[in-house]
Amino acid sequence: MDHLSLSPGGTQSLGQRSRNAVWHPCTRLRPDDDALPLAIVRGEGPWLFDADGRRYFDATSSWWVNLFGHANPRINAALAAQLETLEHVMLAGCTHAPAVELAERLSALSAGALGNVFYASDGASAVEIALKMSFHYWRNTGLPAKREFVCLRNGYHGETVGALAVTDVEIFRDAYDPLIRRAHVVMSPDARQAVRGESAADVAARALAELEALLRERAGQIAALIVEPLVQGAAGMAMHDPSYLDGARALCDRYRIHLIADEIAVGCGRTGTFFAWEQSRGEASAETPLPAHAWPDFLCLSKGISGGYLPLSLVLSRPEIQRAFVADELARSFLHSHSYTGNPLACRAALATLDLFEQDNVIEQNRERARWLSDAMAPLAADPRLQHVRQRGLVWAADVRDDVAGAEFSSRFHHAARARELLVRPIGNTLYVLPPYVFDAAQAHWLGQQLLATLDDVTTSAEVRHAA
Ligand SMILES: *Cc1c(COP(=O)(O)O)cnc(C)c1O
């Protein structure tokens, strides 16, 4: 294998040492598998470099976290300055400027509809916080029976035991099922389910009808609905019509349950607006701010918020949520914390990220990038080996047809792409790219070409394409 060789000094490669000493996430430990992790020594812009100096285009933004490239000089400078002043202080009883400024600026991005921020470190923790806060809100307001949750089919909200309860991805959940208080799972608005003649909006309407049927029965026991707005990432970049979001908001109001928007993957400009939820009333309304009542009750951010630099997550919520926790009794307080809650370095990286959005007019620029991506992917979109080609902002995805994908498609595609300077990890048969916001039109074109060439490498029936 490529990195297995021992160097003259007898020292093992980084990949070999890693396989011995590091238990890698989301990775099978197979008895006869001698594949090693790719040892990355350096990053610059959208590129990652291995120990041999080979480069790889980070087409999925290092698990969807990187927004402005690796070793971004402006984020680096902000972090270096923060390092000189304050690296960390506990946020219970203390505060610091980066945590305050970040909360104020995020609240302002929702025009004040979401009034405050609760900090944590990982996405899954943010989801747990939103679930716990929702349950606790209802208990504090005299409705303790509301303690069930609703999630969407194939939804993904993280892998801690609480977050798995609202995650409907079998490979992550089923082994731990005995530990989990499962949520109600309702139909996803995933537009791929359209039957002949049905539009994406029709599918969304069907999904809303199923949600309403559940709420009509059980709203008295339900605390909250949790959704990934616009794109269900881990489901395989499943996309839906925005009308689902506004419809879900209306149902949550009618049946008095909370709405939790998990924007851990789709927030921070990924789908064309800073918050994906801004599109809940359709594309046209992205320009005009949403009225306060049209926002979710809770909105979770993580991944891109720190620019992909440091673990940071947070939950924005409506001001009335916090009001239900104002009381002298300890039992009414939200006594949740993580050691690194509101870490100043992570908050500073997030502020530098927000500065980049403002100074470089990133939301506007990303519209053009989305067009470059769409143009570059046109040959793939026309390829008969692919179906359900879809794009929302800077997420592009397509499903490789089962008959041409073959066994272990994802792993074979990943390795073949690496040989073409491309780092991608398909989800099952879903091929997707979710690049950092730093590529130009030429790089988009190159990316499209490499994906097509890789598809030729790994599918045996290239003749299908030419025959069509
Ligand atoms: C990644 C992700 C999470 C979990 O975040 P972690 O930081 O990995 O715990 C939750 N929800 C969504 C939608 C995600 O994409």
XYZ file of C-alpha atoms and ligand atoms in Angstrom:
483
model
C 0.000 0.000 0.000
C 1.047 3.532 -0.740
C 2.093 4.762 2.697
C 2.964 1.468 4.293
C 6.675 1.547 3.490
C 9.023 2.129 6.370
C 11.405 5.015 5.990
C 15.194 4.353 6.275
C 15.216 5.308 9.938
C 12.733 2.523 10.647
C 9.999 5.008 11.486
C 6.568 4.302 10.144
C 4.605 6.643 7.918
C 2.143 9.000 9.547
C -0.729 7.010 8.088
C 0.633 3.773 9.602
C 1.175 5.360 13.013
C -2.286 6.858 12.821
C -3.872 3.495 12.134
C -2.181 2.119 15.230
C -2.726 5.016 17.610
C -5.829 6.885 16.426
C -9.313 5.387 16.383
C -10.684 7.055 13.273
C -14.291 8.321 13.134
C -16.894 6.901 10.790
C -14.420 4.263 9.610
C -14.807 0.489 9.515
C -12.063 -1.545 11.174
C -11.898 -4.495 8.826
C -9.622 -7.402 9.642
C -7.894 -7.554 6.261
C -8.014 -3.893 5.331
C -4.584 -2.377 4.810
C -5.814 1.001 3.503
C -4.259 3.849 5.430
C -5.662 7.287 6.127
C -4.342 10.014 3.860
C -1.759 11.976 5.849
C -2.256 15.689 5.251
C 0.568 18.007 6.206
C -0.618 21.399 4.995
C -3.568 23.308 3.574
C -3.898 26.399 1.435
C -7.141 27.780 0.020
C -9.224 24.896 -1.361
C -6.140 22.624 -1.505
C -4.762 20.060 0.934
C -1.224 18.664 0.547
C 0.056 15.242 1.599
C 3.509 14.261 2.830
C 4.682 13.602 -0.739
C 3.625 17.068 -1.861
C 0.608 15.784 -3.791
C -2.369 18.136 -3.697
C -6.087 17.469 -3.310
C -9.023 19.792 -3.960
C -11.136 19.780 -0.801
C -14.434 19.395 -2.657
C -16.486 18.684 0.468
C -14.900 21.354 2.663
C -13.435 18.880 5.185
C -16.775 17.441 6.314
C -18.674 20.613 5.380
C -16.918 22.922 7.818
C -14.468 24.980 5.777
C -15.883 28.151 4.204
C -12.958 30.341 3.164
C -10.187 27.886 2.444
C -7.435 26.415 4.578
C -4.945 28.674 6.340
C -6.988 31.725 5.431
C -4.697 34.712 6.123
C -7.487 36.896 7.532
C -8.854 34.275 9.936
C -5.275 33.382 10.901
C -4.521 37.014 11.758
C -7.655 37.355 13.889
C -6.796 34.176 15.780
C -3.185 35.229 16.313
C -4.373 38.519 17.823
C -6.867 36.710 20.062
C -4.137 34.319 21.223
C -2.178 37.284 22.509
C -5.061 38.483 24.691
C -7.304 35.686 25.959
C -7.343 32.011 25.015
C -10.154 30.863 27.315
C -12.252 31.698 30.330
C -15.345 29.939 31.655
C -18.604 31.472 30.527
C -20.488 30.805 33.790
C -20.262 34.031 35.749
C -17.725 35.535 33.312
C -18.010 36.900 29.812
C -15.741 38.242 27.082
C -16.010 40.404 24.001
C -15.856 37.692 21.308
C -18.826 35.776 22.814
C -20.881 38.957 23.211
C -20.095 40.397 19.788
C -20.782 37.106 18.033
C -24.153 36.712 19.762
C -25.105 40.294 18.908
C -24.122 39.960 15.279
C -25.929 36.645 14.760
C -29.047 38.004 16.407
C -28.864 41.038 14.113
C -28.696 38.704 11.096
C -32.153 37.459 12.112
C -33.269 41.103 12.540
C -33.570 40.367 16.248
C -36.174 37.614 15.805
C -33.740 35.203 17.470
C -32.668 37.195 20.465
C -29.862 35.331 22.171
C -27.250 32.636 21.824
C -26.410 29.565 23.916
C -22.922 28.263 23.131
C -21.512 24.735 22.924
C -18.766 22.985 20.991
C -20.142 20.388 18.552
C -23.201 20.194 16.389
C -24.661 17.277 18.326
C -24.420 19.292 21.553
C -26.307 22.176 19.964
C -29.071 19.749 18.997
C -29.191 18.328 22.537
C -29.431 21.858 23.918
C -32.345 22.754 21.637
C -34.188 19.536 22.575
C -33.594 20.025 26.295
C -34.547 23.717 26.177
C -37.762 22.970 24.321
C -38.813 20.262 26.803
C -37.824 22.458 29.732
C -39.688 25.472 28.314
C -42.926 23.476 28.224
C -42.348 22.188 31.750
C -41.707 25.724 32.984
C -44.881 26.946 31.322
C -47.090 24.249 32.869
C -47.127 21.706 30.030
C -44.783 18.938 31.259
C -46.536 16.304 29.121
C -44.931 17.814 26.027
C -41.790 15.721 25.924
C -41.797 13.912 22.585
C -40.020 15.035 19.443
C -40.695 14.767 15.725
C -38.026 14.389 13.065
C -37.999 13.710 9.343
C -37.348 10.420 7.592
C -33.578 10.121 6.908
C -32.935 13.231 9.007
C -29.533 13.561 10.668
C -28.858 15.606 13.772
C -25.689 14.153 15.272
C -24.560 11.007 17.020
C -24.697 11.523 20.770
C -27.432 9.456 22.416
C -29.894 12.366 22.598
C -29.230 13.532 19.055
C -29.560 9.954 17.755
C -33.137 9.976 19.051
C -34.012 12.461 16.307
C -31.669 10.925 13.719
C -33.217 8.522 11.225
C -30.070 7.102 9.628
C -29.936 3.384 10.338
C -26.179 2.920 10.123
C -25.631 5.497 12.868
C -28.642 4.644 15.008
C -29.563 0.990 14.992
C -26.673 -0.419 17.049
C -27.633 1.922 19.899
C -31.388 1.604 19.585
C -31.823 0.091 23.087
C -30.320 3.282 24.551
C -32.517 5.671 22.626
C -35.927 7.264 23.236
C -36.979 7.345 19.638
C -38.747 10.372 18.195
C -41.725 10.242 15.843
C -40.444 9.994 12.278
C -42.579 11.654 9.604
C -42.305 11.780 5.829
C -39.411 13.799 4.468
C -40.254 16.388 1.794
C -37.320 14.981 -0.268
C -38.290 15.961 -3.827
C -36.903 12.698 -5.257
C -40.096 11.025 -4.068
C -42.168 12.829 -6.695
C -44.402 10.449 -8.612
C -45.318 11.129 -12.206
C -46.666 14.658 -12.649
C -45.874 15.705 -9.087
C -43.783 18.825 -8.408
C -41.378 19.313 -5.487
C -44.034 21.548 -3.920
C -46.581 18.716 -4.234
C -44.219 16.370 -2.387
C -43.774 19.028 0.312
C -47.550 19.330 0.638
C -47.860 15.543 1.063
C -45.179 15.603 3.754
C -46.960 18.453 5.536
C -50.231 16.521 5.479
C -48.508 13.585 7.183
C -46.988 15.906 9.769
C -50.382 17.452 10.454
C -51.985 14.047 10.924
C -49.481 13.279 13.685
C -49.835 16.682 15.335
C -53.628 16.443 15.322
C -53.286 13.232 17.347
C -50.402 13.962 19.663
C -49.564 17.681 19.862
C -50.323 17.594 23.590
C -47.344 15.262 24.068
C -45.010 16.813 21.497
C -42.421 19.440 22.401
C -40.801 20.161 19.045
C -40.262 19.319 15.405
C -36.646 19.329 14.196
C -35.745 19.815 10.527
C -32.707 20.385 8.322
C -33.932 23.273 6.161
C -33.659 22.897 2.359
C -31.015 20.131 2.296
C -30.937 16.945 4.397
C -27.185 16.517 4.272
C -26.348 13.081 5.646
C -29.452 11.642 3.953
C -27.455 12.170 0.746
C -28.025 15.877 0.058
C -31.776 15.320 -0.230
C -33.356 18.619 -1.259
C -36.903 19.876 -0.839
C -39.154 22.713 -1.825
C -38.902 25.752 0.500
C -42.696 25.759 0.885
C -42.240 22.863 3.301
C -40.533 25.190 5.772
C -43.215 27.850 5.844
C -45.868 25.132 5.997
C -44.131 23.469 8.932
C -43.881 26.828 10.697
C -47.641 27.321 10.307
C -48.415 23.823 11.631
C -46.111 24.289 14.613
C -47.953 27.518 15.448
C -51.375 25.943 15.003
C -50.578 22.917 17.195
C -48.346 24.814 19.620
C -45.098 22.961 19.231
C -41.604 24.349 18.796
C -39.763 24.365 15.520
C -36.027 23.636 15.651
C -34.055 24.502 12.499
C -30.839 22.489 12.415
C -28.674 24.711 10.202
C -25.441 23.054 11.276
C -24.717 22.055 7.665
C -26.925 24.429 5.654
C -26.286 27.683 7.549
C -23.550 30.255 6.920
C -24.344 30.984 3.281
C -24.202 27.403 2.001
C -27.647 27.448 0.350
C -27.615 31.019 -1.000
C -28.700 33.032 2.056
C -26.867 33.335 5.372
C -29.515 31.248 7.136
C -31.235 28.671 4.934
C -34.470 29.560 6.747
C -34.465 32.987 5.055
C -35.750 31.144 1.960
C -38.712 29.626 3.787
C -41.096 31.904 1.923
C -39.536 31.216 -1.477
C -36.590 32.542 -3.443
C -38.162 35.918 -4.120
C -38.420 36.734 -0.448
C -34.718 36.167 0.223
C -34.266 39.897 -0.391
C -36.989 41.057 1.991
C -36.453 40.194 5.642
C -38.724 37.581 7.174
C -41.233 38.823 9.715
C -40.240 37.800 13.257
C -43.026 35.210 13.545
C -41.826 33.352 10.433
C -38.489 32.347 12.036
C -38.005 29.026 13.842
C -38.079 28.958 17.656
C -34.549 27.533 17.798
C -31.793 27.633 15.206
C -28.630 25.517 15.585
C -25.335 26.475 13.950
C -21.941 24.766 13.960
C -19.596 23.457 11.226
C -18.982 26.570 9.073
C -19.590 29.164 11.775
C -15.928 29.138 12.851
C -14.799 29.062 9.227
C -13.861 25.429 9.800
C -11.137 26.361 12.290
C -12.317 25.380 15.759
C -15.154 23.418 17.344
C -17.995 25.842 18.020
C -21.728 25.391 18.040
C -24.583 27.515 19.226
C -28.339 27.688 19.564
C -30.159 30.892 18.727
C -33.627 31.150 20.223
C -36.579 33.495 20.439
C -36.604 35.937 23.357
C -39.787 34.396 24.810
C -38.020 31.063 25.223
C -35.513 32.588 27.617
C -38.254 34.458 29.500
C -39.716 31.106 30.606
C -36.450 30.380 32.425
C -36.394 33.591 34.456
C -37.239 32.417 37.994
C -35.815 32.130 41.486
C -36.218 28.329 41.603
C -33.176 26.382 40.542
C -35.302 23.704 38.859
C -36.548 26.257 36.330
C -33.032 27.221 35.225
C -31.251 25.750 32.251
C -28.279 24.176 33.999
C -26.459 22.927 30.940
C -22.804 23.569 30.210
C -19.727 22.371 28.391
C -16.191 23.150 29.560
C -15.289 25.047 26.399
C -18.638 26.826 26.051
C -18.093 30.111 24.213
C -14.349 29.611 23.805
C -12.843 33.008 22.867
C -10.615 31.631 20.108
C -13.518 29.827 18.465
C -15.756 32.914 18.797
C -12.967 35.077 17.332
C -12.656 32.731 14.356
C -16.427 33.056 13.911
C -16.243 36.856 14.047
C -13.478 36.833 11.430
C -15.735 34.583 9.340
C -18.633 37.047 9.634
C -16.222 39.877 8.713
C -15.338 38.024 5.518
C -19.042 37.678 4.650
C -19.500 41.434 5.064
C -16.285 42.759 3.572
C -16.308 40.503 0.514
C -20.056 40.525 -0.080
C -19.933 36.740 -0.002
C -23.667 36.008 -0.300
C -23.711 37.995 -3.568
C -20.459 36.415 -4.826
C -21.737 32.940 -4.031
C -24.640 33.457 -6.444
C -22.067 33.725 -9.203
C -20.126 30.734 -7.813
C -23.350 28.719 -7.835
C -23.722 29.539 -11.546
C -20.111 28.485 -12.246
C -20.759 25.244 -10.421
C -23.967 24.613 -12.329
C -22.270 25.330 -15.681
C -19.303 23.127 -14.786
C -21.595 20.241 -13.829
C -23.696 20.455 -17.008
C -21.946 17.469 -18.678
C -22.588 15.379 -15.557
C -26.167 16.586 -15.370
C -26.682 15.264 -18.903
C -25.042 11.912 -18.161
C -27.477 8.974 -18.182
C -25.507 7.224 -15.424
C -26.781 9.917 -13.051
C -30.266 10.745 -11.890
C -31.901 13.302 -9.588
C -29.295 15.929 -10.396
C -29.877 18.774 -7.965
C -28.301 21.935 -6.628
C -29.075 24.440 -3.897
C -26.545 27.255 -3.625
C -23.119 25.677 -3.235
C -24.335 22.122 -2.742
C -24.447 20.036 -5.930
C -25.522 16.372 -5.865
C -26.635 13.528 -8.099
C -27.396 9.848 -7.608
C -25.419 7.277 -9.566
C -27.865 4.688 -10.882
C -27.658 1.409 -8.994
C -26.990 -0.637 -12.130
C -23.810 1.298 -12.953
C -22.607 2.136 -9.433
C -21.704 -1.420 -8.422
C -20.629 -2.569 -4.969
C -18.799 -0.225 -2.570
C -19.237 2.666 -4.972
C -18.451 5.332 -2.409
C -15.090 3.902 -1.412
C -14.050 3.125 -4.984
C -15.005 6.621 -6.127
C -13.168 8.216 -3.212
C -9.914 6.403 -4.011
C -10.157 6.927 -7.774
C -10.807 10.644 -7.219
C -7.756 10.939 -4.991
C -5.625 9.849 -7.930
C -7.120 12.828 -9.777
C -6.277 15.378 -7.051
C -9.795 15.409 -5.736
C -11.010 14.739 -2.203
C -14.653 13.579 -2.232
C -16.639 11.044 -0.186
C -19.904 10.032 -1.836
C -22.765 9.123 0.520
C -23.830 5.695 -0.719
C -24.451 6.196 -4.437
C -24.894 9.940 -4.051
C -22.100 11.920 -5.588
C -21.902 15.433 -4.206
C -19.662 18.454 -3.922
C -19.877 21.165 -1.308
C -16.756 23.241 -1.936
C -15.297 26.103 0.124
C -16.334 29.572 -1.068
C -12.951 30.306 -2.651
C -13.026 28.631 -6.075
C -13.106 30.433 -9.400
C -14.826 29.530 -12.674
C -11.766 27.670 -13.983
C -11.517 25.546 -10.841
C -15.238 24.763 -11.043
C -14.738 23.609 -14.630
C -11.755 21.458 -13.599
C -13.821 19.975 -10.770
C -16.609 18.981 -13.178
C -14.088 17.366 -15.519
C -12.370 15.411 -12.751
C -15.683 14.124 -11.417
C -16.715 12.941 -14.867
C -13.331 11.293 -15.442
C -13.541 9.589 -12.049
C -17.015 8.344 -12.886
C -15.551 6.830 -16.059
C -12.815 5.198 -13.953
C -15.203 3.469 -11.577
C -18.264 2.594 -13.643
C -17.805 -0.315 -15.975
C -20.630 0.569 -18.309
C -19.283 3.729 -19.901
C -21.012 2.504 -23.053
C -24.339 3.346 -21.405
C -23.396 6.961 -21.689
C -22.333 6.801 -25.294
C -25.256 4.677 -26.326
C -27.739 7.224 -24.956
C -22.830 17.525 11.204
C -24.234 17.696 11.626
C -24.620 17.582 12.972
C -23.667 17.137 14.060
O -22.591 18.005 14.222
P -21.267 17.419 14.933
O -20.393 18.614 15.112
O -20.699 16.424 13.977
O -21.693 16.812 16.209
C -25.934 17.808 13.285
N -26.832 18.168 12.347
C -26.498 18.306 11.051
C -27.538 18.719 10.072
C -25.195 18.053 10.644
O -24.884 18.135 9.344
